[in-house]
């Protein structure tokens, strides 16, 4: 980073490049503010790539009377679907009925509210379905209920917001850890260590935003050296991925005997993703791992419902994350509210500090708008809300994804269908950037695996902040599931030459 930039006074420094930090960075820079975003590891490397990948109202939260959260989240599904139609899709969910757990009238009432609490014009409404005909379920499961929600590529939702922020003028840095923040005469002096070079530098801003998710309280203790105004509860959730259990396009929402629910979601065409768990967590959020008990729990719920039985040897991938939840004094991890709280601290002549407690992927855009509302008095000439109708990078198309696939194959006829589909699913119209000055397959550079060429890696390094192998394999793409160890090594060697 150049010296003159380091001396510049920024409007806002945001600490934490998960969905909430990235969403605030995009929103604030789109309003004309001078913003810098610092992420200690890779963007989306913590909770925001470890979710169930749903944009949902949260049917279950109705049982806890979380109506504010549910109605906001329901409305956000279609807004984000419109903003990012490449990485978001509508999905139908089926809930097998088990009368000894929740009576049919209760589910019907919940689904009626779910259909009507939030604005909805694309996603279909709910109804009862005959599940016996599918032959997928055990004999005692005959009927079910069907409703709509959305699926999202969570890590890419973060990256698209980071790209958006950068395109609107923000500075964005991954692998840059904030190690100290001091208020000196009403200006934040923020110390940062670049983990890739070891370089230590200081940036200054009028406002500091603590969007460190599971680390929000720790950030107060260790880097601000003050007491956090709120408590946070860390609740671990894990998922397992197995070869697909069924060929249907539906996701299933299974009710377990402990009254929790577990999703079985179609994933990457070949797999079913199963999760999640809710386990109180006290360790380092970076070290979170799926436990044997969680694996057994998830397998048992699936085997309790489906005719096809699964076991541990079917697992091709698993991941865990830690939910940073606002502590509302409840004991049971699944009943703690999933809603968010923003706390602004600003005493006389002191630099303002805004901290984010809780928040879901689904509501990130509204959370960012709320953050801007909290900060409005400090930036009277900043623009107003704008994110509702603007597409995220790559989402600026009005045709179907199938048509976009056809378009790219007509421009590059040697591209096979599955690669074209992967590019469109991941990049939308950004895919054309990969093909800059490409006329034939040879121009794509080194070939690593079917559909994986040097060109894509170059693009990811240049435009999507890829610095390490895992950034590419597990967050910008999910090629990590498909590639062999030798292929991964070859990509790692190529990246070493480029970075
Ligand atoms: C199992 C599970 C399932 C979920 N499913 C869903 C779902 O289906 N739908 C949904 O809407 N929500 C879901 N959520 C919730 C959602 O994933 C989280 O609420 C959201 O990702 C939190 O984002 P965040 O930006 O607050 O935190 P994070 O994504 O954790 O980001 C915080 C970032 O701050 C960085 N950081 C920390 N300290 C520093 C520092 N000193 N300097 C710089 N950077 C720092 C960290 O490295 C991290 O990347 C789920 C969560 C879990 C755990």
XYZ file of C-alpha atoms and ligand atoms in Angstrom:
552
model
C 0.000 0.000 0.000
C 1.433 3.392 -0.988
C 2.529 5.822 1.728
C 0.164 8.631 0.567
C -2.813 6.261 0.848
C -1.832 5.405 4.382
C -2.029 9.079 5.350
C -5.484 9.523 3.822
C -8.386 9.949 6.269
C -11.098 7.418 5.419
C -14.766 7.772 6.309
C -15.225 4.183 7.473
C -12.918 1.278 8.257
C -14.744 -2.049 8.382
C -13.141 -4.945 10.232
C -14.266 -8.398 9.006
C -14.914 -9.587 5.472
C -17.826 -11.949 6.047
C -21.245 -11.195 4.553
C -22.003 -8.384 6.994
C -18.698 -6.515 6.569
C -18.791 -6.996 2.784
C -22.444 -5.884 2.574
C -21.747 -2.728 4.596
C -18.633 -1.981 2.493
C -20.666 -2.218 -0.742
C -23.571 -0.164 0.585
C -21.366 2.590 2.088
C -19.108 2.959 -0.950
C -22.174 3.112 -3.220
C -23.298 6.136 -1.162
C -20.044 7.900 -1.990
C -18.185 7.274 1.278
C -14.446 6.510 1.473
C -14.345 2.965 2.780
C -11.687 0.352 3.547
C -12.487 -3.278 4.388
C -9.919 -5.454 6.191
C -10.305 -9.223 6.526
C -7.850 -11.233 8.656
C -7.966 -14.357 6.451
C -9.802 -14.828 3.163
C -13.131 -13.123 2.498
C -15.941 -15.467 3.624
C -13.451 -17.812 5.248
C -15.418 -18.043 8.523
C -19.183 -18.338 9.163
C -20.226 -16.900 5.820
C -19.048 -19.949 3.860
C -20.241 -22.478 6.447
C -23.979 -21.842 6.309
C -26.844 -24.026 5.049
C -26.751 -21.723 1.992
C -30.404 -20.728 2.227
C -32.063 -17.394 1.774
C -35.011 -18.203 3.945
C -37.544 -16.660 6.257
C -36.865 -19.465 8.725
C -40.090 -21.459 9.147
C -38.793 -22.666 12.515
C -38.345 -19.120 13.874
C -42.136 -18.682 13.778
C -42.295 -21.099 16.708
C -40.251 -18.568 18.678
C -42.491 -15.657 17.550
C -39.559 -14.006 15.702
C -42.035 -12.276 13.332
C -39.859 -9.202 12.648
C -36.950 -11.328 11.475
C -39.127 -13.740 9.491
C -41.016 -11.059 7.576
C -37.833 -9.110 6.756
C -36.039 -12.290 5.666
C -38.982 -13.527 3.562
C -39.033 -10.286 1.586
C -35.253 -10.307 1.125
C -35.319 -13.705 -0.653
C -36.720 -12.278 -3.892
C -34.706 -9.056 -3.668
C -31.431 -10.982 -3.541
C -32.668 -13.464 -6.152
C -33.182 -10.494 -8.502
C -29.807 -8.958 -7.592
C -27.837 -12.151 -8.132
C -29.775 -14.613 -10.323
C -26.547 -16.468 -11.184
C -25.778 -17.571 -7.614
C -29.311 -17.643 -6.164
C -32.154 -19.930 -7.186
C -35.694 -20.549 -5.982
C -36.072 -23.971 -4.388
C -39.120 -25.985 -3.306
C -38.878 -27.529 0.150
C -40.859 -30.591 1.275
C -41.599 -31.245 4.900
C -42.611 -34.861 5.633
C -45.469 -34.895 8.141
C -44.892 -36.716 11.404
C -48.092 -36.176 13.441
C -46.469 -37.112 16.780
C -44.046 -34.153 16.375
C -46.110 -31.237 15.038
C -49.846 -31.503 14.223
C -50.946 -30.750 10.617
C -52.998 -27.688 11.691
C -49.893 -26.130 13.237
C -47.811 -26.662 10.101
C -50.628 -25.315 7.884
C -50.881 -22.222 10.069
C -47.103 -21.710 9.990
C -47.039 -22.056 6.212
C -49.956 -19.665 5.822
C -47.960 -17.048 7.740
C -44.851 -17.944 5.733
C -46.735 -17.346 2.473
C -48.130 -14.011 3.604
C -45.694 -12.325 6.021
C -43.275 -11.119 3.326
C -43.728 -9.703 -0.175
C -43.511 -12.508 -2.759
C -44.096 -12.481 -6.507
C -41.648 -15.046 -7.965
C -41.666 -17.839 -5.392
C -44.655 -20.192 -5.310
C -46.977 -20.675 -2.321
C -47.282 -23.702 -0.043
C -49.568 -26.723 -0.281
C -49.970 -30.303 0.952
C -48.299 -33.091 -1.059
C -48.533 -36.861 -1.348
C -45.100 -38.221 -0.434
C -45.989 -41.911 -0.675
C -45.845 -41.846 -4.484
C -42.158 -40.879 -4.514
C -41.169 -44.155 -2.842
C -38.364 -42.259 -1.104
C -39.686 -42.488 2.430
C -40.353 -45.100 5.077
C -43.875 -46.532 5.300
C -45.152 -44.241 8.063
C -44.448 -41.093 6.006
C -47.248 -40.538 3.499
C -48.042 -36.867 3.308
C -46.044 -33.697 3.547
C -46.137 -29.953 2.934
C -44.348 -28.033 0.235
C -43.199 -24.383 0.288
C -40.610 -22.081 -1.321
C -37.310 -20.574 -0.221
C -34.051 -19.792 -2.055
C -30.652 -21.416 -2.283
C -27.496 -19.258 -2.489
C -23.783 -19.815 -2.983
C -22.894 -18.150 0.339
C -19.148 -17.572 -0.242
C -19.816 -16.064 -3.665
C -22.483 -13.778 -2.211
C -19.714 -12.346 -0.027
C -17.214 -12.072 -2.893
C -19.743 -10.333 -5.144
C -20.332 -7.744 -2.440
C -16.566 -7.266 -2.059
C -16.174 -6.826 -5.839
C -19.136 -4.441 -5.811
C -17.557 -2.416 -2.992
C -14.264 -2.235 -4.892
C -15.958 -1.206 -8.139
C -17.674 1.603 -6.238
C -14.351 2.888 -4.884
C -13.698 0.946 -1.662
C -10.291 -0.437 -0.724
C -10.685 -4.128 0.038
C -7.966 -6.300 1.589
C -8.002 -9.955 2.533
C -5.257 -11.487 4.707
C -4.993 -8.168 6.574
C -5.651 -8.517 10.293
C -6.620 -5.545 12.432
C -4.515 -5.847 15.581
C -5.327 -2.613 17.354
C -7.701 0.352 17.084
C -7.272 3.544 19.092
C -9.364 6.662 19.241
C -6.966 9.640 19.095
C -8.795 12.965 19.341
C -11.881 11.684 17.595
C -10.077 9.819 14.804
C -9.581 6.051 14.674
C -5.955 4.923 14.247
C -6.194 1.319 13.134
C -3.121 -0.972 13.127
C -3.125 -3.692 10.527
C -0.792 -6.590 9.763
C -0.650 -7.897 6.216
C -0.387 -11.645 6.826
C 1.064 -12.377 3.390
C 4.028 -9.968 3.718
C 4.224 -9.486 7.493
C 4.066 -5.703 6.929
C 2.533 -3.584 9.688
C 0.721 -0.353 8.795
C -1.779 2.165 10.173
C -4.954 3.559 8.564
C -7.138 6.344 9.899
C -10.904 6.787 9.736
C -13.775 8.786 11.154
C -15.857 5.676 11.961
C -14.918 2.079 12.805
C -17.254 -0.859 12.132
C -16.689 -4.081 14.063
C -18.150 -6.768 11.751
C -16.029 -9.624 13.028
C -18.944 -12.060 13.511
C -17.950 -14.709 16.070
C -15.004 -12.500 17.134
C -17.105 -9.385 17.830
C -16.689 -9.567 21.614
C -13.083 -10.760 21.452
C -12.314 -7.739 19.254
C -13.417 -5.479 22.108
C -11.323 -7.372 24.672
C -8.130 -7.746 22.641
C -7.993 -4.937 20.088
C -10.147 -2.126 21.505
C -9.236 -2.900 25.133
C -12.755 -2.076 26.329
C -15.780 -4.063 27.389
C -18.229 -5.216 24.753
C -21.669 -3.613 25.210
C -23.309 -6.989 24.475
C -22.768 -10.658 24.939
C -22.527 -13.074 22.081
C -23.376 -16.802 22.142
C -21.386 -19.052 19.822
C -23.358 -21.982 18.440
C -21.638 -24.514 16.211
C -23.442 -25.962 13.196
C -22.097 -28.701 10.922
C -23.025 -30.140 7.539
C -22.109 -33.335 5.736
C -22.165 -33.842 1.958
C -22.913 -37.280 0.451
C -23.604 -38.566 -3.099
C -27.191 -37.577 -3.837
C -29.807 -39.465 -1.882
C -32.511 -38.875 -4.509
C -32.851 -37.447 -8.017
C -35.613 -34.961 -7.233
C -35.092 -31.216 -7.395
C -36.715 -30.739 -3.981
C -34.959 -30.003 -0.733
C -36.356 -31.878 2.249
C -36.788 -30.461 5.725
C -36.855 -33.317 8.213
C -38.289 -33.015 11.692
C -36.293 -34.863 14.296
C -37.642 -36.323 17.535
C -35.757 -33.644 19.549
C -37.960 -31.066 17.722
C -34.999 -29.767 15.695
C -35.101 -29.781 11.911
C -32.461 -31.004 9.452
C -32.241 -30.032 5.770
C -31.373 -32.408 2.930
C -30.567 -30.075 0.055
C -29.618 -30.908 -3.556
C -26.019 -29.721 -3.944
C -23.813 -29.231 -7.044
C -25.889 -31.653 -9.193
C -24.239 -34.788 -7.771
C -24.625 -34.448 -4.015
C -26.995 -33.991 -1.092
C -26.006 -31.556 1.644
C -27.274 -32.517 5.097
C -27.388 -30.166 8.076
C -27.320 -28.620 10.439
C -26.626 -29.148 14.117
C -26.841 -26.656 17.019
C -24.098 -27.136 19.622
C -22.950 -24.520 22.159
C -19.318 -23.660 21.401
C -16.570 -22.085 23.464
C -13.343 -22.703 21.557
C -11.569 -20.703 18.852
C -14.080 -20.181 16.003
C -11.226 -20.746 13.535
C -10.688 -24.309 14.851
C -14.298 -25.465 14.601
C -14.748 -29.039 13.308
C -17.580 -31.512 12.830
C -17.652 -34.057 15.709
C -18.447 -37.772 15.572
C -21.649 -37.094 17.546
C -22.812 -34.527 14.983
C -22.088 -36.907 12.091
C -24.043 -39.683 13.792
C -26.887 -37.297 14.587
C -27.240 -36.142 10.957
C -26.971 -39.680 9.560
C -29.593 -40.953 12.028
C -32.096 -38.232 11.083
C -31.724 -39.098 7.382
C -31.927 -42.841 8.013
C -35.023 -42.329 10.163
C -36.863 -40.897 7.125
C -35.455 -42.169 3.824
C -35.611 -45.728 2.490
C -32.083 -45.280 1.143
C -29.736 -45.520 4.108
C -26.448 -43.658 4.359
C -23.372 -44.196 6.499
C -20.102 -42.476 7.396
C -18.235 -43.881 4.412
C -20.611 -41.966 2.077
C -19.371 -38.580 3.313
C -17.363 -36.752 0.627
C -17.035 -33.442 2.477
C -18.084 -31.889 5.737
C -17.802 -28.412 7.186
C -18.639 -26.534 10.359
C -19.209 -22.924 11.309
C -19.991 -20.913 14.398
C -23.111 -18.780 14.522
C -22.492 -15.483 16.295
C -25.847 -15.046 18.054
C -27.060 -12.196 20.234
C -27.293 -13.564 23.762
C -30.957 -13.232 24.744
C -30.554 -15.263 27.932
C -32.057 -18.483 26.538
C -30.433 -21.762 27.458
C -31.132 -23.931 24.427
C -28.894 -23.137 21.389
C -31.749 -23.593 18.890
C -34.043 -21.100 20.629
C -31.544 -18.182 20.717
C -32.767 -15.463 18.357
C -31.221 -15.323 14.874
C -32.047 -11.609 14.622
C -29.332 -8.949 14.622
C -28.554 -5.950 16.813
C -26.368 -2.993 15.856
C -24.773 -0.990 18.658
C -23.409 2.510 18.062
C -21.045 3.877 20.706
C -20.272 7.551 20.463
C -19.470 9.714 23.420
C -18.582 13.427 23.266
C -15.509 14.023 21.073
C -14.989 10.292 20.700
C -14.752 8.534 17.361
C -17.914 6.507 16.618
C -17.816 2.715 16.797
C -20.564 0.565 15.265
C -20.669 -3.127 16.217
C -22.676 -5.900 14.592
C -24.097 -8.640 16.799
C -25.773 -11.590 15.072
C -27.344 -11.447 11.603
C -28.129 -13.958 8.882
C -26.915 -14.189 5.288
C -30.511 -13.606 4.209
C -30.789 -10.245 5.936
C -27.279 -8.899 5.172
C -28.582 -6.198 2.786
C -31.077 -4.844 5.313
C -28.443 -5.023 8.039
C -26.129 -2.907 5.848
C -28.931 -0.376 5.286
C -29.532 -0.261 9.017
C -25.783 0.307 9.600
C -25.921 3.276 7.211
C -28.948 4.645 9.042
C -27.022 4.460 12.334
C -24.127 6.387 10.735
C -26.208 8.892 8.744
C -25.627 11.837 11.099
C -21.827 11.579 10.659
C -22.052 11.722 6.848
C -24.795 14.229 5.962
C -23.788 14.398 2.287
C -23.789 10.592 1.748
C -26.300 9.147 -0.753
C -29.470 7.284 0.228
C -30.367 3.570 0.039
C -29.603 2.064 -3.373
C -28.951 -1.671 -3.022
C -32.512 -2.972 -3.459
C -32.616 -2.649 -7.227
C -28.949 -2.809 -8.302
C -27.607 -6.136 -9.557
C -24.548 -7.632 -7.903
C -21.551 -8.146 -10.239
C -22.392 -10.774 -12.877
C -26.109 -10.607 -12.082
C -26.924 -7.984 -14.710
C -28.923 -10.214 -17.070
C -32.649 -10.517 -17.636
C -32.715 -13.733 -19.709
C -32.699 -17.197 -18.120
C -29.446 -18.870 -17.069
C -30.077 -21.482 -19.782
C -30.087 -18.678 -22.350
C -26.895 -17.203 -20.873
C -25.303 -20.649 -21.202
C -26.362 -20.778 -24.846
C -24.901 -17.292 -25.396
C -21.521 -18.211 -23.989
C -21.431 -21.434 -26.012
C -22.323 -19.531 -29.136
C -19.397 -17.133 -28.451
C -17.058 -20.029 -27.570
C -18.410 -23.124 -29.349
C -15.621 -25.425 -28.111
C -16.851 -24.975 -24.526
C -18.665 -28.108 -23.304
C -22.112 -27.788 -21.695
C -21.107 -28.671 -18.140
C -18.218 -26.176 -18.093
C -20.408 -23.441 -19.580
C -23.026 -24.198 -16.936
C -20.473 -24.046 -14.122
C -19.121 -20.701 -15.373
C -22.626 -19.205 -15.603
C -23.665 -20.580 -12.187
C -20.574 -19.083 -10.578
C -19.831 -15.957 -12.533
C -22.966 -14.984 -14.491
C -21.969 -12.283 -16.968
C -18.556 -11.962 -15.258
C -17.709 -15.218 -17.069
C -16.956 -13.180 -20.202
C -14.020 -11.588 -18.338
C -12.367 -15.014 -18.229
C -12.531 -15.132 -22.020
C -10.962 -11.719 -22.719
C -8.927 -12.101 -25.985
C -9.777 -15.820 -26.127
C -10.702 -17.154 -29.578
C -10.010 -20.871 -29.312
C -9.484 -23.397 -26.545
C -5.663 -23.096 -26.742
C -5.963 -19.445 -25.651
C -7.321 -20.642 -22.280
C -3.779 -21.577 -21.203
C -2.702 -24.559 -19.153
C -5.324 -27.304 -18.733
C -5.673 -28.696 -15.184
C -8.899 -30.751 -15.344
C -12.110 -30.830 -17.356
C -13.192 -27.209 -17.646
C -10.359 -25.880 -15.459
C -7.848 -23.744 -17.349
C -5.189 -21.224 -16.369
C -7.428 -18.413 -17.626
C -9.942 -18.949 -14.838
C -7.193 -18.940 -12.205
C -5.699 -15.756 -13.698
C -9.144 -14.141 -13.572
C -9.651 -15.196 -9.947
C -6.277 -13.795 -8.927
C -6.748 -10.537 -10.818
C -10.415 -9.789 -10.088
C -11.524 -11.935 -7.148
C -8.643 -11.501 -4.664
C -7.505 -15.147 -4.691
C -4.208 -15.430 -2.801
C -4.136 -19.045 -1.619
C -5.175 -22.382 -3.081
C -8.154 -22.834 -0.739
C -9.537 -19.396 -1.685
C -9.971 -20.740 -5.184
C -10.935 -24.357 -4.418
C -13.460 -23.786 -1.633
C -14.765 -20.217 -1.751
C -14.614 -18.711 -5.280
C -15.496 -22.176 -6.671
C -16.272 -25.564 -5.146
C -13.743 -27.354 -7.376
C -12.196 -28.688 -4.152
C -14.851 -31.426 -4.119
C -14.107 -32.608 -7.654
C -10.353 -32.261 -8.192
C -7.785 -34.937 -7.319
C -4.807 -34.198 -5.050
C -2.491 -34.155 -8.101
C -4.708 -31.636 -9.879
C -4.787 -29.440 -6.764
C -0.986 -29.599 -6.521
C -0.633 -28.582 -10.166
C -2.930 -25.570 -9.569
C -0.968 -24.655 -6.425
C 2.326 -24.685 -8.410
C 0.778 -22.520 -11.122
C -0.529 -20.056 -8.532
C 2.933 -19.768 -6.930
C 4.298 -18.502 -10.234
C 1.478 -15.972 -10.568
C 1.209 -14.449 -7.086
C -24.222 -23.861 10.469
C -24.769 -22.536 10.030
C -25.814 -22.488 9.131
C -26.320 -21.252 8.715
N -27.269 -21.243 7.763
C -27.751 -20.055 7.321
C -28.669 -20.027 6.251
O -28.995 -21.054 5.652
N -29.157 -18.821 5.871
C -28.775 -17.658 6.477
O -29.292 -16.619 6.113
N -27.860 -17.649 7.482
C -27.329 -18.821 7.902
N -26.383 -18.853 8.879
C -25.976 -17.593 9.504
C -24.932 -16.857 8.666
O -24.042 -17.741 8.049
C -24.134 -15.923 9.561
O -24.999 -15.175 10.359
C -23.286 -14.952 8.761
O -22.479 -15.652 7.848
C -22.413 -14.127 9.704
O -21.618 -13.280 8.903
P -20.596 -12.292 9.569
O -20.077 -11.428 8.492
O -21.219 -11.622 10.741
O -19.456 -13.245 10.208
P -18.276 -14.039 9.490
O -18.659 -14.598 8.199
O -17.748 -15.009 10.502
O -17.212 -12.913 9.201
C -16.451 -12.288 10.217
C -15.055 -12.091 9.661
O -14.297 -11.268 10.524
C -12.949 -11.627 10.363
N -12.160 -11.104 11.478
C -12.221 -11.471 12.774
N -11.324 -10.758 13.490
C -10.693 -9.934 12.621
C -9.649 -8.975 12.758
N -9.075 -8.724 13.941
N -9.221 -8.305 11.657
C -9.793 -8.526 10.442
N -10.778 -9.454 10.261
C -11.225 -10.137 11.338
C -13.001 -13.142 10.334
O -11.850 -13.700 9.740
C -14.271 -13.393 9.535
O -14.018 -13.666 8.169
C -25.812 -20.059 9.279
C -24.745 -20.112 10.184
C -24.210 -21.331 10.530
C -23.025 -21.390 11.451
